[in-house]
Coordinates of C-alpha atoms and ligand atoms in Angstrom, one line a residue:
X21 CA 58.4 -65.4 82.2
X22 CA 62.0 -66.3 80.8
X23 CA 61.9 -69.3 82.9
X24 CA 58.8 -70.6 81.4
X25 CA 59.8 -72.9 78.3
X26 CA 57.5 -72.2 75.2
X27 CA 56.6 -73.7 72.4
X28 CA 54.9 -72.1 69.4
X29 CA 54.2 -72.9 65.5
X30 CA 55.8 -70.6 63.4
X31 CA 54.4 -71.5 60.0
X32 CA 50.9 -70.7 59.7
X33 CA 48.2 -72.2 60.8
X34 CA 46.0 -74.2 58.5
X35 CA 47.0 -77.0 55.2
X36 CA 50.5 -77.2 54.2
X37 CA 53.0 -80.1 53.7
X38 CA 55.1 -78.8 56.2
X39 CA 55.4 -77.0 59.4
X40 CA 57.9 -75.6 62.1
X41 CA 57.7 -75.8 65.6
X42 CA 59.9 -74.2 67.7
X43 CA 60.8 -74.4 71.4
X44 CA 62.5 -72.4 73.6
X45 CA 63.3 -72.2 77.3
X46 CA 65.5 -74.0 80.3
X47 CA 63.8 -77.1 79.5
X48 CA 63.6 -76.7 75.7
X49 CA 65.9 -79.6 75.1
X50 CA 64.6 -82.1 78.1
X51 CA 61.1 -81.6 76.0
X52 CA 62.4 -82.2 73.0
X53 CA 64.4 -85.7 74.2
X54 CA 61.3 -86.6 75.4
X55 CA 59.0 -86.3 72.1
X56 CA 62.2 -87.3 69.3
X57 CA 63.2 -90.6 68.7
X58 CA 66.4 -90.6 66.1
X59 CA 66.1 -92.5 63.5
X60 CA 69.6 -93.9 61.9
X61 CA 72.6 -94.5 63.5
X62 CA 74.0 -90.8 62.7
X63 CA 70.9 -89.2 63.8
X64 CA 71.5 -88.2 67.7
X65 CA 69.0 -87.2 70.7
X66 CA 68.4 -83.3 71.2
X67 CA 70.6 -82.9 74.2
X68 CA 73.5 -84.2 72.6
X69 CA 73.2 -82.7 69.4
X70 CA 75.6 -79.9 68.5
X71 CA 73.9 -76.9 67.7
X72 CA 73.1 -76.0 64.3
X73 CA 73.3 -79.5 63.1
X74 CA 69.7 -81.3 61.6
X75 CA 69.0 -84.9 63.2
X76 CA 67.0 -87.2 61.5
X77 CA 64.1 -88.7 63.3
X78 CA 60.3 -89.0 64.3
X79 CA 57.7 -88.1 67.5
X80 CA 56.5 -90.2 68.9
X81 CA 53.4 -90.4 71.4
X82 CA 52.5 -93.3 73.4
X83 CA 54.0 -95.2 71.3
X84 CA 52.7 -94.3 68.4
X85 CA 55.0 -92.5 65.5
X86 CA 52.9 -88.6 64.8
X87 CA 55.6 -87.8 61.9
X88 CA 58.8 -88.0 60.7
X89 CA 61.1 -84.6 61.6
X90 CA 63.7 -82.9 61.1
X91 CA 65.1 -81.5 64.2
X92 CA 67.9 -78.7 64.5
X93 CA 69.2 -77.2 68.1
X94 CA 70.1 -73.4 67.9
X95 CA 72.0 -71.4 69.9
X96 CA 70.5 -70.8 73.0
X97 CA 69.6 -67.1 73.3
X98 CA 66.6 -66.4 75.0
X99 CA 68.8 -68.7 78.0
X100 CA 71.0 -66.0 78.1
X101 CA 69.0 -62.8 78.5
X102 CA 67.4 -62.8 75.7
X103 CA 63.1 -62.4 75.6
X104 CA 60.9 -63.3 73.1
X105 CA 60.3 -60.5 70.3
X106 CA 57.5 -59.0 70.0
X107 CA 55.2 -59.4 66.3
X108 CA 56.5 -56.7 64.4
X109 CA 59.8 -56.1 66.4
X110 CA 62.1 -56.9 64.3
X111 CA 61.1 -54.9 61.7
X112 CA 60.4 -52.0 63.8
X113 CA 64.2 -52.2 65.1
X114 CA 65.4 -52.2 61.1
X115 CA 63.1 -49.1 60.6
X116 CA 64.2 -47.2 63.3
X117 CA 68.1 -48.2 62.8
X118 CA 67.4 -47.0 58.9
X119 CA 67.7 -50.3 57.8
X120 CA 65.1 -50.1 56.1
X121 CA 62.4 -47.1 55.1
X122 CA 59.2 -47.3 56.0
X123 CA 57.5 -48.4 51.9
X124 CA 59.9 -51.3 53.0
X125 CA 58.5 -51.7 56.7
X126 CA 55.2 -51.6 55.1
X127 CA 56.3 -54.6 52.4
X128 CA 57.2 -56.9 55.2
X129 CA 53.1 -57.0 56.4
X130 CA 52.3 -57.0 52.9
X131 CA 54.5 -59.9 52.1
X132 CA 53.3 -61.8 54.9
X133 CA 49.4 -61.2 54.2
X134 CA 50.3 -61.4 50.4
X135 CA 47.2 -63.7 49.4
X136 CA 48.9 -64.6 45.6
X137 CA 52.3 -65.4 43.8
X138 CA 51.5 -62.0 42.0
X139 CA 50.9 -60.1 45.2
X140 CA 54.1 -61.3 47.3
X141 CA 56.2 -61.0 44.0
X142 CA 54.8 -57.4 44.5
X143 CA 55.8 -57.3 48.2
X144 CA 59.2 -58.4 47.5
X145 CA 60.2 -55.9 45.0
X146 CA 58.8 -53.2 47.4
X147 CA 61.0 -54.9 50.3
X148 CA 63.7 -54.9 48.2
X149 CA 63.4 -51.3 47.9
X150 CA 62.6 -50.7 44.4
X151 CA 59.9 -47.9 45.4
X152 CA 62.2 -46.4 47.6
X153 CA 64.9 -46.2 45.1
X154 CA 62.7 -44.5 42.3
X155 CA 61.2 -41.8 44.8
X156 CA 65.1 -41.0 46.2
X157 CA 65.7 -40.4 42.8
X158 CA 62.4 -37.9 41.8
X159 CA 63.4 -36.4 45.1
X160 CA 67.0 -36.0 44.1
X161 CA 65.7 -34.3 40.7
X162 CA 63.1 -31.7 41.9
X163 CA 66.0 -31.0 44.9
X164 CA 68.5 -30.2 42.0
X165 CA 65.8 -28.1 40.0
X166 CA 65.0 -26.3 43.1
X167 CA 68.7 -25.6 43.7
X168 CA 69.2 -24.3 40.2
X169 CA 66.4 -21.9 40.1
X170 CA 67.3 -20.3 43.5
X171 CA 70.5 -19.8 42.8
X172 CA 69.8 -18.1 39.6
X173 CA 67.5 -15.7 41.8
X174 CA 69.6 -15.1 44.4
X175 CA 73.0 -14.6 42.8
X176 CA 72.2 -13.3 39.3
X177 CA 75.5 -11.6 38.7
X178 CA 77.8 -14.9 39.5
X179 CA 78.9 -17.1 37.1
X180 CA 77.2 -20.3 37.6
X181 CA 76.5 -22.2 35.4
X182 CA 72.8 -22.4 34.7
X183 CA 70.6 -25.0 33.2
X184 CA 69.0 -24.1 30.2
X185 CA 65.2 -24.2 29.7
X186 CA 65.3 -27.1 28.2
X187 CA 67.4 -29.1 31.2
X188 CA 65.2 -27.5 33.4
X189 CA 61.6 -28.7 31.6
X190 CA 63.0 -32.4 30.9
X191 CA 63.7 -32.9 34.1
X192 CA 60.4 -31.7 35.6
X193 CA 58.8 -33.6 32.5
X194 CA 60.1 -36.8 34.1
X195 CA 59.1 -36.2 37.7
X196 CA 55.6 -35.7 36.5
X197 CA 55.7 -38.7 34.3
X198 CA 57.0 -40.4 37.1
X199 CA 54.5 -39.4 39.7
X200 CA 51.9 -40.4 37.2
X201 CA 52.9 -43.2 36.6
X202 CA 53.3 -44.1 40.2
X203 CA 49.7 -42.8 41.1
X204 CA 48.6 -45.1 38.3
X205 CA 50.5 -48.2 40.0
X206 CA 49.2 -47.1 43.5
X207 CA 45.8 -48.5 42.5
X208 CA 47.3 -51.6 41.2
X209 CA 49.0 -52.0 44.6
X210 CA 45.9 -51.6 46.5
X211 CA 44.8 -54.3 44.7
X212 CA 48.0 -56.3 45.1
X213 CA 47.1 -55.5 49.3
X214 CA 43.6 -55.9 49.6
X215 CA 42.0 -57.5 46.6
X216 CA 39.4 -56.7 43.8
X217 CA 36.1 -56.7 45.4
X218 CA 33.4 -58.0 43.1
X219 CA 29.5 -57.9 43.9
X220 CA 27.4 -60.8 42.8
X221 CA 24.0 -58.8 42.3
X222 CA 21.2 -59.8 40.6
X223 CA 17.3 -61.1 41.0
X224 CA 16.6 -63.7 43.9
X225 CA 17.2 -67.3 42.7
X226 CA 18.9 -66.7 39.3
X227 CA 22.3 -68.8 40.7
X228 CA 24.2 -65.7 42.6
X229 CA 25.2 -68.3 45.2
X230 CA 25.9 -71.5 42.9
X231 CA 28.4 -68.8 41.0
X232 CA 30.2 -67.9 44.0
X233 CA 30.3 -71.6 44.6
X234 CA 31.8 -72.5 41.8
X235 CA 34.5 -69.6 41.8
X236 CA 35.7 -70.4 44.7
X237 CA 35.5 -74.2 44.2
X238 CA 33.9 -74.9 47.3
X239 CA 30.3 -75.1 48.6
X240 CA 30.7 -71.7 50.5
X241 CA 27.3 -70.5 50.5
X242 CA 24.3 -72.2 50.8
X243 CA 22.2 -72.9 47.5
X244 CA 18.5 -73.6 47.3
X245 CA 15.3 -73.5 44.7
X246 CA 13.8 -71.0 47.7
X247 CA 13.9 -67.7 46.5
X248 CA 15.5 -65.6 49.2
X249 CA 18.0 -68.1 50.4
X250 CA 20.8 -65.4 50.8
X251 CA 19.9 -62.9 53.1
X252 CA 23.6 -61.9 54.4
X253 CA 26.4 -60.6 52.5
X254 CA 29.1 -63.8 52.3
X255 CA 32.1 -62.3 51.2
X256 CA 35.4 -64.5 50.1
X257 CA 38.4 -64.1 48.3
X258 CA 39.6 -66.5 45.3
X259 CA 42.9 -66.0 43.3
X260 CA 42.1 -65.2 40.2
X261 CA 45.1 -66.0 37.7
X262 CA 47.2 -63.9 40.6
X263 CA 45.2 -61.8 41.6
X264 CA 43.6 -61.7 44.7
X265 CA 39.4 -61.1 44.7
X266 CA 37.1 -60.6 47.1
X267 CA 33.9 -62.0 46.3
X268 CA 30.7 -60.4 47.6
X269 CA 27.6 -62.9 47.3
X270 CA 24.8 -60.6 48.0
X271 CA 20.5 -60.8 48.7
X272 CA 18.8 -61.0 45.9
X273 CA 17.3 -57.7 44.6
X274 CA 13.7 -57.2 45.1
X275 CA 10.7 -55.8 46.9
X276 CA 12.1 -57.1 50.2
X277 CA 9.9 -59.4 52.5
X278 CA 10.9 -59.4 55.9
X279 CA 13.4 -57.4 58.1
X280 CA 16.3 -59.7 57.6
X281 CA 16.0 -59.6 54.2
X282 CA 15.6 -55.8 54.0
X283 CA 18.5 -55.8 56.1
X284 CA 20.6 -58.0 53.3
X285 CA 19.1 -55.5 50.8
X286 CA 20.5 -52.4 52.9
X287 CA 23.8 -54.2 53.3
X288 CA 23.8 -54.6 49.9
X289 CA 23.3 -51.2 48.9
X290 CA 25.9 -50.2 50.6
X291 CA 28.9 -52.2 49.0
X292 CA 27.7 -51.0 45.9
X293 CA 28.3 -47.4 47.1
X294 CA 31.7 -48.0 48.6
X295 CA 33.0 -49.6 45.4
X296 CA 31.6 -46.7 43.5
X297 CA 33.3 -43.9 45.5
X298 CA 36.5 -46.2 46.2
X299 CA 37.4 -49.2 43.7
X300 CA 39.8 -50.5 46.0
X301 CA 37.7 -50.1 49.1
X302 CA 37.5 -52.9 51.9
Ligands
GTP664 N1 19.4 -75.0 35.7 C1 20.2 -74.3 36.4 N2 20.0 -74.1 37.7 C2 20.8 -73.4 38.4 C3 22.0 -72.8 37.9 N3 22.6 -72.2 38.8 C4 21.9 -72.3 39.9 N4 20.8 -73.1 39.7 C5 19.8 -73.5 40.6 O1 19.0 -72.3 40.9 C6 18.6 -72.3 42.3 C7 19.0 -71.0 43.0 O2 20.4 -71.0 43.1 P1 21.2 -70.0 44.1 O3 22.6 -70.1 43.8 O4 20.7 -70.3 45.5 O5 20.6 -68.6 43.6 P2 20.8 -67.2 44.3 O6 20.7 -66.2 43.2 O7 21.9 -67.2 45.2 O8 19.4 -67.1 45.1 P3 19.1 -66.1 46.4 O9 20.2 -66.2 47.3 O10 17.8 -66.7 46.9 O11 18.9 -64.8 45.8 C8 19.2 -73.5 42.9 O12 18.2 -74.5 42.9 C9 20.3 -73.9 42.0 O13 20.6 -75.3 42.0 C10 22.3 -73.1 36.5 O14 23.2 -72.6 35.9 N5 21.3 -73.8 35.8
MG665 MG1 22.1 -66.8 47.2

């Protein structure tokens, strides 16, 4: 498999301005000289670039120019032993060398799902260990309560120096504060990860579909006078000043007609009972 030379995009799929493509492989840079043309006299072809230098140039395809790039030649690892990691490896590696703890292992899949500004800002604080930093420290606290109080029981007669009362009940003040406080924010979070979801509910043919339309800014679900026009649940997210929510158009609410509809109905039904017993619920 390391002889094979791949080629793979590693931004992600769908609009941007911009994109990388990267190549690897025994034959990466015979490809490459191939597709590049430099542009300039500076600019220089693949193979005879030094590595990590960024030539100037464009690809070109029967003749045609596709873009401009910018093409840079790295060292050539995988050549040398090296395989392709895994999705996820990387991370996994930090985690288990204690690199990193696992709220920050968790921010790295958050930061690359993060659907708004507002929700990789979130990621990145998480990553940076900001979460982990506050729990050390509640953990360090109750440890050193804990530490105090047996002591006290075990060796009554030596001289240690005790905490008063009032040491004592401040500090386990502000670990419950603090545990509040992050229960509270655990919600947020979840909403930070997965979305708010919102139900459009309401009467067949009052505009459930046309609203959902015009949140999202795009002709997502289909519209009609016909009453009954919805009959699945179309579900989409929007950002919503930062935040991310999920959408839910929905069947119109009545005596239903035919199976599919009742079906709609049912569906229905029962995002209204998941986002009762679980506001963050996907
Ligand atoms: N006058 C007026 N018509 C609207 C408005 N919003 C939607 N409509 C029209 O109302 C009709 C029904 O709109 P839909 O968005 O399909 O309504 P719905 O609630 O999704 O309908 P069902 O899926 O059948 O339950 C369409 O003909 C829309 O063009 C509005 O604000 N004003
Ligand atoms: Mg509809």
């Amino acid at each position: 498999m390391l002889d094979d030379t791949i080629a793979a995009i590693a931004t992600p799929l769908g609009e941007g301005g911009l994109a990388v493509v990267r190549l690897s492989g025994p034959q990466a840079l015979a490809v490459a000289d191939r597709a590049f043309v430099p542009v300039g006299k500076s600019s220089l072809k693949p193979s005879a670039a030094p590595t990590h230098t960024i030539q100037y140039g464009k690809i070109v395809r029967q003749g045609r120019t596709v873009d401009e790039v910018l093409l840079s030649v790295m060292d050539t690892v995988l050549e040398n032993g090296a395989r392709l990691a895994e999705p996820g490896e990387f991370t996994r590696r930090a985690f288990l060398n204690g690199r990193i703890d696992l709220a920050q292992a968790e921010a790295v899949a958050d930061l690359i799902h993060s659907r708004t500004e507002l929700s990789l800002a979130a990621a990145n604080e998480q990553l940076a260990g900001k979460l982990s930093q506050r729990i050390n420290q509640l953990r360090d606290d109750l440890m050193k309560t804990l530490a105090h109080v047996e002591a006290h029981i075990d060796f009554p007669d030596e001289d240690i120096a005790p905490d008063t009362k009032e040491q004592l009940l401040s500090r386990l003040e502000r670990g419950v504060t603090f545990m509040d406080e992050l229960l509270r924010t655990a919600n947020e979070g979840q909403i930070f990860r997965r979305g708010i979801r919102t139900a459009i509910i309401g009467r067949p043919n009052v505009g459930k579909s046309s609203l959902l339309n015009q949140l999202l800014g795009h002709d997502r679900a289909i519209v009609s006078p016909i009453a009954g026009t919805t009959r699945d649940t179309i579900e989409e997210t929007a950002n919503i000043r930062g935040l991310p929510v999920v959408f839910v158009d929905t069947a119109g609410l009545r005596e239903a007609g035919d199976a599919v509809e009742r079906e709609g109905i049912r569906q229905l039904s029962e995002t209204v009972r998941a986002q009762e017993t679980d506001p963050g619920a996907q």
